[in-house]
Amino acid sequence: MNSTDRMTPTRILALASLFLFGTLAAPARESQDRGPQQGRSNGQAVQAKAAGCSPSTARDELDLNNVRALIETGGNMWQRRDGAGGPAYEVPKTEDRSGPDALFAGSLWLGGVSPDNQLKLAAVRFRQVGNDYWPGPLTNTGDASITADVCVQYDKTWKTLRQDAELHRAFHRCRLDPACDENVEYPNYVMPSIYEEWPAHGNIDLNQDYNLAPYADEDGSDDYNPEEGDYPGYDLDGEIDCTSRKREDAIPLFGDQNIWWVFNDKGNAHTESGGLPIGMEIRAQAFAFATNDAVNNMTFYNYVLINQGTQTLLNTYMGQWADVDLGCADDDYVGCDVQRGLGYAYNGDNNDENCNGNPGYGVQPPAMGIDFFEGPFQDYDDLDNPGPATNAEIYNCQNARDSLGIPYKGIGIGYGDGVVDNERYGMRAYLYHNNNSTVTGDPQIAINYYNYLRAIWRDNSPNLYGGTGHQADAEADPNTPRALHVPWG
């Protein structure tokens, strides 16, 4: 093992997720870094800017394939916060929930700088110290507001199966076909009750977006009517080409099993980070596929980010924070593969023992990977930004930087493919933090979270190559700053 093994703890922050898709449908872009004002250190100070929503309580599980993953509507996941608590990302899945887990907790972090140089940020970790997210959609009139009763209304998830959508469509098409008898072909068919509850439309009287959760408009009415054959919006015919899809196009439902929910950062004061609210509405999907290959051991996540406020954010970052507990948490190590844009965790030896009341993976323990599969779209520039044509090729790094391209094929998609403005970011930064109060430890105020999103330490010093990555370590090279925390030695 190399030197990284002794210095990189299990708790990490990375601009990555377990195959996370991101669509930034918002006025947010990157500019020259001017250094934001830090915002307030106490979320109560921004109470007047937020509604009085209570913390979310709803939760659900992805459990179709070989993974059992807990999802909550408050921006966090993979953690049991009730009872004795503990991790909630079990793989391989067991019937009695007795197997080891690969993750302890995870959440979405967002941050950017307003035109008046104010840091706007939303983040959450374990929800022990506070919340930055609440359920429900925001108003679209510029104030990006929400009321407590709307938060309660949307404190739930909507869990569907692709096969149910296929059956529902087939039944209704048969019903409309004179040559098909639905009573013979689909005897005793009953529409899933979740279809009647599907949140296809927001309340326009409350200034919410009319189209909310994806749906298939079988009857062509531009309204969701499940009794007429409409269904939650799976792309059943494979008509959507992800490589050519435009950022303004509607997002379908993905997976064989899907959990959809909507949350925001304006429901109350940001008591986790103390950051000023963005006015961000997040339409989220967690989904999984049942297969006979490695995909059966994966889960996927999609976020549509809609800035319902009036301010364009500059230097905007979107990151997936993860606390990786690969079985026994005492001997896990992390790093990233730059060319693949992949974060990973692995065991420190060849036997992952039971510890802290949690089962280990035993001998020959697995590794786990975290990846941006399709990240947020790059800003419009009317160019096909360059990148390598094959995985084996490396595009000149300086040329890639100067032309807003990528040097490695694994850290973005849509680069150098002949299509203008379809480029999507992969992993741009990767950093760990310790579970303590040092300069490489837990974030305390908004600027700490924002620094970690940018691979900068709490004390504003750069992440360096070698050692812990902090300038106080004699093994860290002060002449080699880095955005990606990779193995060395």
Short mmCIF file of C-alpha atoms in Angstrom, two decimals:
data_model
loop_
_atom_site.label_atom_id
_atom_site.label_comp_id
_atom_site.label_asym_id
_atom_site.label_seq_id
_atom_site.Cartn_x
_atom_site.Cartn_y
_atom_site.Cartn_z
CA MET A 1 0.00 0.00 0.00
CA ASN A 2 1.15 3.53 -0.67
CA SER A 3 1.45 6.39 1.78
CA THR A 4 -2.12 7.52 1.29
CA ASP A 5 -3.27 4.45 3.20
CA ARG A 6 -2.18 5.83 6.54
CA MET A 7 -3.60 9.31 6.18
CA THR A 8 -6.92 9.26 4.41
CA PRO A 9 -9.90 8.66 6.71
CA THR A 10 -13.20 7.07 5.92
CA ARG A 11 -15.25 10.24 5.94
CA ILE A 12 -14.96 11.96 2.58
CA LEU A 13 -16.38 14.75 0.54
CA ALA A 14 -16.22 14.36 -3.20
CA LEU A 15 -17.80 15.89 -6.26
CA ALA A 16 -19.13 12.49 -7.10
CA SER A 17 -21.89 10.06 -6.27
CA LEU A 18 -22.99 6.56 -6.94
CA PHE A 19 -23.64 7.15 -10.62
CA LEU A 20 -25.20 10.56 -10.13
CA PHE A 21 -26.84 12.49 -12.93
CA GLY A 22 -27.20 16.25 -12.59
CA THR A 23 -29.09 18.80 -14.64
CA LEU A 24 -28.58 22.44 -13.76
CA ALA A 25 -31.76 24.14 -14.96
CA ALA A 26 -30.85 27.35 -13.24
CA PRO A 27 -29.14 30.70 -13.68
CA ALA A 28 -25.80 29.54 -12.36
CA ARG A 29 -22.41 29.84 -13.98
CA GLU A 30 -18.71 29.96 -13.23
CA SER A 31 -16.68 33.16 -13.32
CA GLN A 32 -13.35 34.34 -12.00
CA ASP A 33 -13.17 33.54 -8.30
CA ARG A 34 -13.52 36.80 -6.38
CA GLY A 35 -13.65 35.31 -2.90
CA PRO A 36 -17.16 35.30 -1.45
CA GLN A 37 -18.23 36.89 1.76
CA GLN A 38 -18.60 34.10 4.26
CA GLY A 39 -22.25 34.48 5.09
CA ARG A 40 -23.60 34.05 8.57
CA SER A 41 -22.30 31.46 10.96
CA ASN A 42 -25.67 31.05 12.65
CA GLY A 43 -28.60 29.85 10.57
CA GLN A 44 -31.03 31.59 12.90
CA ALA A 45 -29.76 34.91 11.56
CA VAL A 46 -31.42 34.20 8.21
CA GLN A 47 -34.70 33.03 9.72
CA ALA A 48 -36.52 36.03 8.29
CA LYS A 49 -35.62 34.92 4.78
CA ALA A 50 -37.16 31.46 5.13
CA ALA A 51 -40.52 29.77 5.72
CA GLY A 52 -41.36 27.94 8.94
CA CYS A 53 -41.18 24.37 7.64
CA SER A 54 -40.50 21.50 10.03
CA PRO A 55 -37.70 19.01 9.30
CA SER A 56 -38.70 16.25 6.89
CA THR A 57 -39.67 12.83 8.21
CA ALA A 58 -40.50 10.70 5.14
CA ARG A 59 -38.19 7.92 4.02
CA ASP A 60 -38.21 5.02 1.59
CA GLU A 61 -35.93 2.26 0.33
CA LEU A 62 -34.53 1.25 -3.01
CA ASP A 63 -34.65 -2.51 -2.73
CA LEU A 64 -35.18 -4.01 -6.19
CA ASN A 65 -31.72 -5.38 -6.91
CA ASN A 66 -28.82 -6.48 -4.70
CA VAL A 67 -28.73 -3.16 -2.81
CA ARG A 68 -30.99 -1.88 -0.05
CA ALA A 69 -30.56 1.92 0.16
CA LEU A 70 -32.50 4.26 2.45
CA ILE A 71 -33.63 7.63 1.02
CA GLU A 72 -35.02 10.60 2.97
CA THR A 73 -36.82 13.71 1.73
CA GLY A 74 -34.55 16.12 3.62
CA GLY A 75 -31.60 15.89 1.24
CA ASN A 76 -29.85 13.05 3.10
CA MET A 77 -29.69 9.30 2.52
CA TRP A 78 -28.09 5.95 3.41
CA GLN A 79 -28.43 6.44 7.17
CA ARG A 80 -30.81 5.01 9.79
CA ARG A 81 -31.50 7.93 12.11
CA ASP A 82 -34.25 6.24 14.13
CA GLY A 83 -33.74 3.84 17.02
CA ALA A 84 -30.12 2.80 17.46
CA GLY A 85 -29.17 4.42 14.16
CA GLY A 86 -26.49 3.16 11.81
CA PRO A 87 -25.71 2.74 8.13
CA ALA A 88 -28.44 1.98 5.59
CA TYR A 89 -26.74 1.03 2.34
CA GLU A 90 -26.73 -2.75 2.52
CA VAL A 91 -25.02 -4.66 -0.27
CA PRO A 92 -25.47 -7.52 -0.81
CA LYS A 93 -29.07 -7.20 0.37
CA THR A 94 -30.37 -9.70 2.92
CA GLU A 95 -33.91 -10.60 3.93
CA ASP A 96 -33.40 -9.79 7.61
CA ARG A 97 -31.19 -6.70 7.16
CA SER A 98 -28.25 -8.50 8.78
CA GLY A 99 -25.57 -7.95 6.13
CA PRO A 100 -22.75 -5.40 5.95
CA ASP A 101 -23.22 -1.88 4.60
CA ALA A 102 -20.96 0.03 2.23
CA LEU A 103 -22.06 3.57 3.16
CA PHE A 104 -23.12 5.29 6.36
CA ALA A 105 -24.56 8.58 5.06
CA GLY A 106 -24.67 10.87 2.06
CA SER A 107 -26.14 14.17 0.90
CA LEU A 108 -26.13 16.86 -1.77
CA TRP A 109 -24.10 20.05 -1.29
CA LEU A 110 -24.68 23.19 -3.37
CA GLY A 111 -22.92 26.53 -3.25
CA GLY A 112 -22.32 29.65 -5.33
CA VAL A 113 -21.68 33.37 -5.14
CA SER A 114 -24.32 36.01 -5.88
CA PRO A 115 -23.57 39.12 -8.00
CA ASP A 116 -23.24 41.14 -4.78
CA ASN A 117 -20.56 38.68 -3.59
CA GLN A 118 -22.68 36.85 -1.02
CA LEU A 119 -22.09 33.13 -0.56
CA LYS A 120 -25.31 31.13 -1.02
CA LEU A 121 -25.02 27.56 0.18
CA ALA A 122 -27.08 24.51 1.14
CA ALA A 123 -25.64 21.33 2.64
CA VAL A 124 -26.41 18.65 5.17
CA ARG A 125 -24.53 15.73 6.70
CA PHE A 126 -26.13 13.58 9.42
CA ARG A 127 -28.89 16.07 10.36
CA GLN A 128 -27.54 16.06 13.92
CA VAL A 129 -26.73 19.77 14.03
CA GLY A 130 -29.45 21.07 11.74
CA ASN A 131 -31.11 21.11 8.33
CA ASP A 132 -30.63 23.06 5.11
CA TYR A 133 -33.29 21.23 3.06
CA TRP A 134 -37.07 20.77 3.32
CA PRO A 135 -39.68 18.98 1.20
CA GLY A 136 -41.68 20.58 -1.58
CA PRO A 137 -41.51 22.82 -4.67
CA LEU A 138 -40.89 26.57 -4.53
CA THR A 139 -42.80 29.39 -6.17
CA ASN A 140 -41.62 30.43 -9.63
CA THR A 141 -42.25 34.18 -9.31
CA GLY A 142 -38.74 35.08 -8.17
CA ASP A 143 -39.21 34.99 -4.42
CA ALA A 144 -38.66 31.21 -4.38
CA SER A 145 -40.92 30.81 -1.38
CA ILE A 146 -42.84 27.96 0.23
CA THR A 147 -45.31 27.62 3.09
CA ALA A 148 -45.22 25.15 5.96
CA ASP A 149 -48.34 23.35 4.74
CA VAL A 150 -46.78 22.77 1.30
CA CYS A 151 -43.70 21.31 3.00
CA VAL A 152 -45.95 18.88 4.88
CA GLN A 153 -47.87 18.02 1.70
CA TYR A 154 -44.66 17.00 -0.09
CA ASP A 155 -42.97 15.26 2.81
CA LYS A 156 -43.28 11.93 1.04
CA THR A 157 -41.76 9.86 -1.74
CA TRP A 158 -43.36 8.32 -4.81
CA LYS A 159 -42.03 4.83 -5.54
CA THR A 160 -42.83 3.20 -8.88
CA LEU A 161 -41.83 0.25 -11.05
CA ARG A 162 -41.18 0.40 -14.78
CA GLN A 163 -43.01 -2.89 -15.33
CA ASP A 164 -46.17 -1.38 -13.81
CA ALA A 165 -45.97 1.50 -16.29
CA GLU A 166 -45.58 -0.96 -19.16
CA LEU A 167 -48.64 -2.90 -18.01
CA HIS A 168 -50.72 0.24 -17.47
CA ARG A 169 -49.96 1.54 -20.95
CA ALA A 170 -50.62 -1.83 -22.56
CA PHE A 171 -53.97 -2.14 -20.79
CA HIS A 172 -55.20 1.26 -21.92
CA ARG A 173 -53.97 0.82 -25.48
CA CYS A 174 -55.80 -2.49 -25.57
CA ARG A 175 -58.92 -0.77 -24.23
CA LEU A 176 -58.85 1.67 -27.16
CA ASP A 177 -58.15 -1.02 -29.76
CA PRO A 178 -61.31 -2.62 -31.22
CA ALA A 179 -59.29 -5.75 -31.99
CA CYS A 180 -58.17 -6.18 -28.37
CA ASP A 181 -60.38 -7.26 -25.46
CA GLU A 182 -58.87 -5.90 -22.24
CA ASN A 183 -61.02 -8.26 -20.16
CA VAL A 184 -59.36 -11.19 -21.89
CA GLU A 185 -55.84 -9.84 -22.27
CA TYR A 186 -55.68 -8.09 -18.89
CA PRO A 187 -58.32 -9.62 -16.63
CA ASN A 188 -58.88 -7.92 -13.27
CA TYR A 189 -56.36 -5.18 -14.03
CA VAL A 190 -56.18 -2.56 -11.27
CA MET A 191 -54.22 0.66 -11.67
CA PRO A 192 -51.50 1.13 -9.02
CA SER A 193 -52.78 3.48 -6.34
CA ILE A 194 -49.59 5.55 -6.55
CA TYR A 195 -50.67 6.63 -10.06
CA GLU A 196 -53.63 8.50 -8.60
CA GLU A 197 -51.28 10.29 -6.19
CA TRP A 198 -48.53 11.01 -8.73
CA PRO A 199 -47.40 14.69 -8.37
CA ALA A 200 -47.39 15.45 -12.08
CA HIS A 201 -48.57 19.02 -11.58
CA GLY A 202 -47.81 21.77 -9.11
CA ASN A 203 -50.47 24.18 -7.88
CA ILE A 204 -50.46 27.15 -10.26
CA ASP A 205 -52.66 29.08 -7.82
CA LEU A 206 -49.66 28.93 -5.47
CA ASN A 207 -47.29 29.95 -8.30
CA GLN A 208 -45.69 26.52 -8.53
CA ASP A 209 -44.52 25.09 -11.85
CA TYR A 210 -47.41 23.27 -13.52
CA ASN A 211 -45.31 20.35 -14.73
CA LEU A 212 -43.56 18.78 -11.75
CA ALA A 213 -42.95 15.02 -11.71
CA PRO A 214 -42.38 13.40 -15.15
CA TYR A 215 -45.39 11.74 -16.76
CA ALA A 216 -46.28 10.19 -20.11
CA ASP A 217 -49.19 11.99 -21.77
CA GLU A 218 -50.87 9.07 -23.53
CA ASP A 219 -54.14 10.92 -24.21
CA GLY A 220 -52.40 14.06 -25.53
CA SER A 221 -54.28 16.43 -23.23
CA ASP A 222 -51.21 18.15 -21.70
CA ASP A 223 -52.67 17.13 -18.34
CA TYR A 224 -51.99 14.05 -16.26
CA ASN A 225 -54.96 11.65 -16.51
CA PRO A 226 -54.00 8.15 -15.33
CA GLU A 227 -57.56 6.89 -15.92
CA GLU A 228 -57.00 7.66 -19.61
CA GLY A 229 -53.69 5.84 -19.82
CA ASP A 230 -51.19 8.44 -18.58
CA TYR A 231 -48.48 7.06 -16.30
CA PRO A 232 -45.32 8.14 -14.44
CA GLY A 233 -42.85 9.20 -17.09
CA TYR A 234 -40.67 6.23 -17.93
CA ASP A 235 -39.22 6.30 -21.46
CA LEU A 236 -40.70 2.92 -22.33
CA ASP A 237 -39.79 3.06 -26.02
CA GLY A 238 -36.24 4.31 -25.60
CA GLU A 239 -36.95 7.46 -27.59
CA ILE A 240 -34.70 9.75 -25.56
CA ASP A 241 -31.05 9.86 -26.59
CA CYS A 242 -29.09 11.00 -23.55
CA THR A 243 -26.07 11.96 -25.66
CA SER A 244 -28.03 14.54 -27.68
CA ARG A 245 -30.61 15.62 -25.10
CA LYS A 246 -30.67 19.37 -24.55
CA ARG A 247 -30.54 20.84 -21.06
CA GLU A 248 -34.03 22.31 -21.40
CA ASP A 249 -35.59 18.97 -22.40
CA ALA A 250 -37.84 17.17 -19.95
CA ILE A 251 -36.21 14.51 -17.78
CA PRO A 252 -37.88 11.07 -17.82
CA LEU A 253 -37.97 8.57 -14.99
CA PHE A 254 -35.06 6.15 -14.99
CA GLY A 255 -34.50 2.60 -13.80
CA ASP A 256 -36.59 -0.51 -13.19
CA GLN A 257 -37.47 0.84 -9.74
CA ASN A 258 -37.65 4.57 -9.07
CA ILE A 259 -38.19 6.83 -6.05
CA TRP A 260 -39.13 10.44 -6.93
CA TRP A 261 -39.31 13.37 -4.53
CA VAL A 262 -38.89 17.15 -4.51
CA PHE A 263 -37.12 19.31 -1.93
CA ASN A 264 -35.75 22.84 -1.52
CA ASP A 265 -33.42 25.03 0.53
CA LYS A 266 -35.91 27.81 1.42
CA GLY A 267 -38.20 26.01 3.87
CA ASN A 268 -36.49 27.39 6.96
CA ALA A 269 -33.17 28.72 8.27
CA HIS A 270 -30.01 26.85 7.29
CA THR A 271 -29.10 25.45 10.70
CA GLU A 272 -26.59 22.91 9.33
CA SER A 273 -24.29 25.24 7.37
CA GLY A 274 -25.49 28.69 8.40
CA GLY A 275 -25.44 29.57 4.71
CA LEU A 276 -27.70 32.07 3.00
CA PRO A 277 -30.48 30.29 1.07
CA ILE A 278 -30.19 29.89 -2.69
CA GLY A 279 -33.83 29.44 -3.65
CA MET A 280 -33.05 26.06 -5.18
CA GLU A 281 -35.75 23.53 -6.01
CA ILE A 282 -34.41 20.00 -6.43
CA ARG A 283 -36.42 17.32 -8.22
CA ALA A 284 -34.76 14.07 -7.30
CA GLN A 285 -34.78 10.46 -8.41
CA ALA A 286 -33.14 7.44 -6.83
CA PHE A 287 -33.32 4.39 -9.05
CA ALA A 288 -31.99 0.91 -9.63
CA PHE A 289 -31.94 -1.78 -12.30
CA ALA A 290 -32.44 -5.51 -11.82
CA THR A 291 -29.81 -7.21 -13.98
CA ASN A 292 -27.50 -10.20 -14.09
CA ASP A 293 -24.31 -8.14 -14.21
CA ALA A 294 -22.49 -5.57 -12.06
CA VAL A 295 -25.30 -3.03 -12.46
CA ASN A 296 -27.29 -5.21 -10.06
CA ASN A 297 -24.92 -4.00 -7.32
CA MET A 298 -25.41 -0.30 -8.12
CA THR A 299 -27.83 2.51 -7.36
CA PHE A 300 -28.24 5.70 -9.36
CA TYR A 301 -29.36 9.25 -8.57
CA ASN A 302 -30.64 12.11 -10.70
CA TYR A 303 -31.11 15.71 -9.60
CA VAL A 304 -32.80 18.47 -11.57
CA LEU A 305 -31.69 21.74 -9.95
CA ILE A 306 -33.95 24.74 -10.57
CA ASN A 307 -32.91 28.14 -9.26
CA GLN A 308 -36.32 29.69 -8.58
CA GLY A 309 -34.71 32.89 -7.32
CA THR A 310 -33.73 35.97 -9.32
CA GLN A 311 -29.97 36.01 -8.78
CA THR A 312 -27.51 34.32 -11.10
CA LEU A 313 -24.97 32.40 -9.05
CA LEU A 314 -21.31 32.55 -10.02
CA ASN A 315 -18.65 29.96 -9.21
CA THR A 316 -21.37 27.41 -8.56
CA TYR A 317 -20.47 23.95 -7.26
CA MET A 318 -22.56 20.81 -6.83
CA GLY A 319 -21.12 18.00 -4.76
CA GLN A 320 -22.04 14.67 -3.25
CA TRP A 321 -20.87 14.28 0.33
CA ALA A 322 -20.46 10.69 1.49
CA ASP A 323 -19.47 9.00 4.72
CA VAL A 324 -18.08 5.70 3.50
CA ASP A 325 -18.23 2.83 5.99
CA LEU A 326 -17.24 -0.24 4.01
CA GLY A 327 -18.36 -2.89 6.49
CA CYS A 328 -16.12 -2.12 9.47
CA ALA A 329 -15.38 1.60 9.38
CA ASP A 330 -12.11 1.41 11.31
CA ASP A 331 -9.86 0.36 8.43
CA ASP A 332 -11.27 1.97 5.28
CA TYR A 333 -9.29 4.19 2.94
CA VAL A 334 -10.32 6.42 0.07
CA GLY A 335 -8.89 8.02 -3.04
CA CYS A 336 -9.86 8.85 -6.59
CA ASP A 337 -8.97 7.74 -10.10
CA VAL A 338 -8.53 11.01 -11.99
CA GLN A 339 -8.78 9.57 -15.49
CA ARG A 340 -12.02 7.79 -14.68
CA GLY A 341 -13.45 10.62 -12.59
CA LEU A 342 -14.08 7.97 -9.96
CA GLY A 343 -13.91 8.16 -6.19
CA TYR A 344 -13.34 4.88 -4.39
CA ALA A 345 -13.08 3.27 -0.98
CA TYR A 346 -11.36 0.04 -0.03
CA ASN A 347 -10.40 -1.97 3.03
CA GLY A 348 -6.99 -1.53 4.65
CA ASP A 349 -6.26 -5.26 4.75
CA ASN A 350 -7.59 -8.48 3.29
CA ASN A 351 -9.99 -9.22 6.15
CA ASP A 352 -12.79 -6.82 7.06
CA GLU A 353 -13.72 -7.81 10.61
CA ASN A 354 -16.92 -7.03 12.50
CA CYS A 355 -16.59 -3.87 14.58
CA ASN A 356 -18.66 -1.31 16.47
CA GLY A 357 -21.68 -3.60 16.30
CA ASN A 358 -21.61 -3.66 12.49
CA PRO A 359 -20.80 -6.73 10.37
CA GLY A 360 -17.70 -6.64 8.19
CA TYR A 361 -17.28 -8.12 4.72
CA GLY A 362 -14.80 -10.78 5.85
CA VAL A 363 -11.90 -12.02 3.73
CA GLN A 364 -11.30 -10.51 0.29
CA PRO A 365 -13.54 -7.52 1.01
CA PRO A 366 -14.94 -5.51 -1.89
CA ALA A 367 -14.17 -1.97 -2.96
CA MET A 368 -16.86 0.54 -3.84
CA GLY A 369 -16.89 3.33 -6.40
CA ILE A 370 -18.52 6.75 -6.54
CA ASP A 371 -18.94 8.49 -9.87
CA PHE A 372 -20.54 11.38 -11.71
CA PHE A 373 -22.09 9.51 -14.62
CA GLU A 374 -23.63 12.60 -16.19
CA GLY A 375 -22.82 15.78 -14.31
CA PRO A 376 -24.27 19.28 -14.71
CA PHE A 377 -24.15 20.91 -18.12
CA GLN A 378 -21.26 23.24 -18.86
CA ASP A 379 -22.19 26.86 -19.67
CA TYR A 380 -23.28 27.68 -23.20
CA ASP A 381 -20.39 28.95 -25.34
CA ASP A 382 -21.51 27.92 -28.88
CA LEU A 383 -18.58 25.50 -29.09
CA ASP A 384 -17.92 21.80 -29.09
CA ASN A 385 -15.32 21.95 -26.34
CA PRO A 386 -12.48 19.50 -27.00
CA GLY A 387 -11.68 16.22 -25.38
CA PRO A 388 -10.05 12.87 -26.18
CA ALA A 389 -11.70 10.59 -28.70
CA THR A 390 -10.96 7.35 -26.83
CA ASN A 391 -10.38 6.22 -23.27
CA ALA A 392 -6.74 5.50 -24.11
CA GLU A 393 -6.05 8.99 -25.44
CA ILE A 394 -5.00 11.93 -23.25
CA TYR A 395 -5.76 15.38 -24.60
CA ASN A 396 -3.16 18.05 -23.85
CA CYS A 397 -3.98 19.30 -20.35
CA GLN A 398 -3.09 22.95 -20.96
CA ASN A 399 -5.08 23.03 -24.20
CA ALA A 400 -8.02 21.43 -22.42
CA ARG A 401 -7.86 24.03 -19.67
CA ASP A 402 -7.55 26.95 -22.09
CA SER A 403 -10.46 25.76 -24.25
CA LEU A 404 -12.74 24.55 -21.42
CA GLY A 405 -12.32 20.96 -22.50
CA ILE A 406 -11.21 17.80 -20.71
CA PRO A 407 -7.92 15.86 -20.85
CA TYR A 408 -9.41 12.47 -19.91
CA LYS A 409 -12.53 10.90 -21.35
CA GLY A 410 -13.70 9.71 -17.94
CA ILE A 411 -14.27 13.16 -16.41
CA GLY A 412 -17.10 14.41 -18.62
CA ILE A 413 -19.28 13.62 -21.60
CA GLY A 414 -20.07 15.47 -24.83
CA TYR A 415 -16.55 16.81 -25.35
CA GLY A 416 -15.06 16.59 -28.84
CA ASP A 417 -18.07 14.74 -30.24
CA GLY A 418 -19.08 17.30 -32.87
CA VAL A 419 -22.16 18.46 -30.94
CA VAL A 420 -22.23 22.05 -29.70
CA ASP A 421 -23.06 22.77 -26.05
CA ASN A 422 -23.91 19.24 -24.93
CA GLU A 423 -20.87 19.06 -22.63
CA ARG A 424 -21.50 17.81 -19.12
CA TYR A 425 -19.05 17.96 -16.26
CA GLY A 426 -17.61 14.92 -14.58
CA MET A 427 -15.67 15.02 -11.33
CA ARG A 428 -13.82 18.34 -10.97
CA ALA A 429 -12.72 18.12 -7.35
CA TYR A 430 -12.34 15.43 -4.70
CA LEU A 431 -11.41 15.88 -1.07
CA TYR A 432 -11.73 14.10 2.26
CA HIS A 433 -12.24 15.59 5.69
CA ASN A 434 -11.62 14.19 9.14
CA ASN A 435 -14.18 13.77 11.89
CA ASN A 436 -12.65 16.39 14.19
CA SER A 437 -12.31 20.15 14.61
CA THR A 438 -8.93 20.64 12.93
CA VAL A 439 -8.39 22.56 9.69
CA THR A 440 -8.94 19.27 7.82
CA GLY A 441 -11.95 18.38 9.95
CA ASP A 442 -15.71 18.80 9.99
CA PRO A 443 -17.08 21.97 8.37
CA GLN A 444 -18.50 24.47 10.85
CA ILE A 445 -19.73 27.46 8.80
CA ALA A 446 -20.85 28.02 5.23
CA ILE A 447 -17.43 28.96 3.86
CA ASN A 448 -16.02 25.64 5.16
CA TYR A 449 -18.56 23.69 3.12
CA TYR A 450 -17.88 25.84 0.07
CA ASN A 451 -14.13 25.38 0.44
CA TYR A 452 -14.51 21.62 0.57
CA LEU A 453 -16.61 21.73 -2.60
CA ARG A 454 -13.63 23.45 -4.25
CA ALA A 455 -11.02 21.10 -2.69
CA ILE A 456 -9.74 23.82 -0.35
CA TRP A 457 -9.13 23.29 3.36
CA ARG A 458 -11.07 25.05 6.11
CA ASP A 459 -8.28 27.59 6.65
CA ASN A 460 -8.39 28.56 2.92
CA SER A 461 -5.09 26.80 2.19
CA PRO A 462 -4.86 24.70 -0.99
CA ASN A 463 -4.97 20.93 -1.12
CA LEU A 464 -1.38 19.86 -1.84
CA TYR A 465 0.13 16.74 -3.35
CA GLY A 466 1.63 14.42 -0.74
CA GLY A 467 0.98 13.61 2.89
CA THR A 468 -2.36 14.71 4.25
CA GLY A 469 -2.60 17.35 1.56
CA HIS A 470 -2.42 20.19 4.08
CA GLN A 471 0.49 22.63 4.15
CA ALA A 472 1.24 21.80 7.79
CA ASP A 473 2.35 18.31 6.75
CA ALA A 474 6.07 18.19 5.89
CA GLU A 475 5.34 15.59 3.21
CA ALA A 476 2.93 17.90 1.36
CA ASP A 477 4.54 19.63 -1.63
CA PRO A 478 3.81 23.39 -1.44
CA ASN A 479 4.58 23.73 -5.15
CA THR A 480 1.99 21.18 -6.26
CA PRO A 481 -1.60 22.16 -5.45
CA ARG A 482 -4.33 19.82 -6.62
CA ALA A 483 -8.10 19.65 -6.86
CA LEU A 484 -8.26 15.86 -6.81
CA HIS A 485 -6.99 13.96 -3.75
CA VAL A 486 -5.18 11.02 -5.30
CA PRO A 487 -2.78 8.35 -4.02
CA TRP A 488 0.87 9.33 -3.92
CA GLY A 489 4.17 7.87 -2.91
#
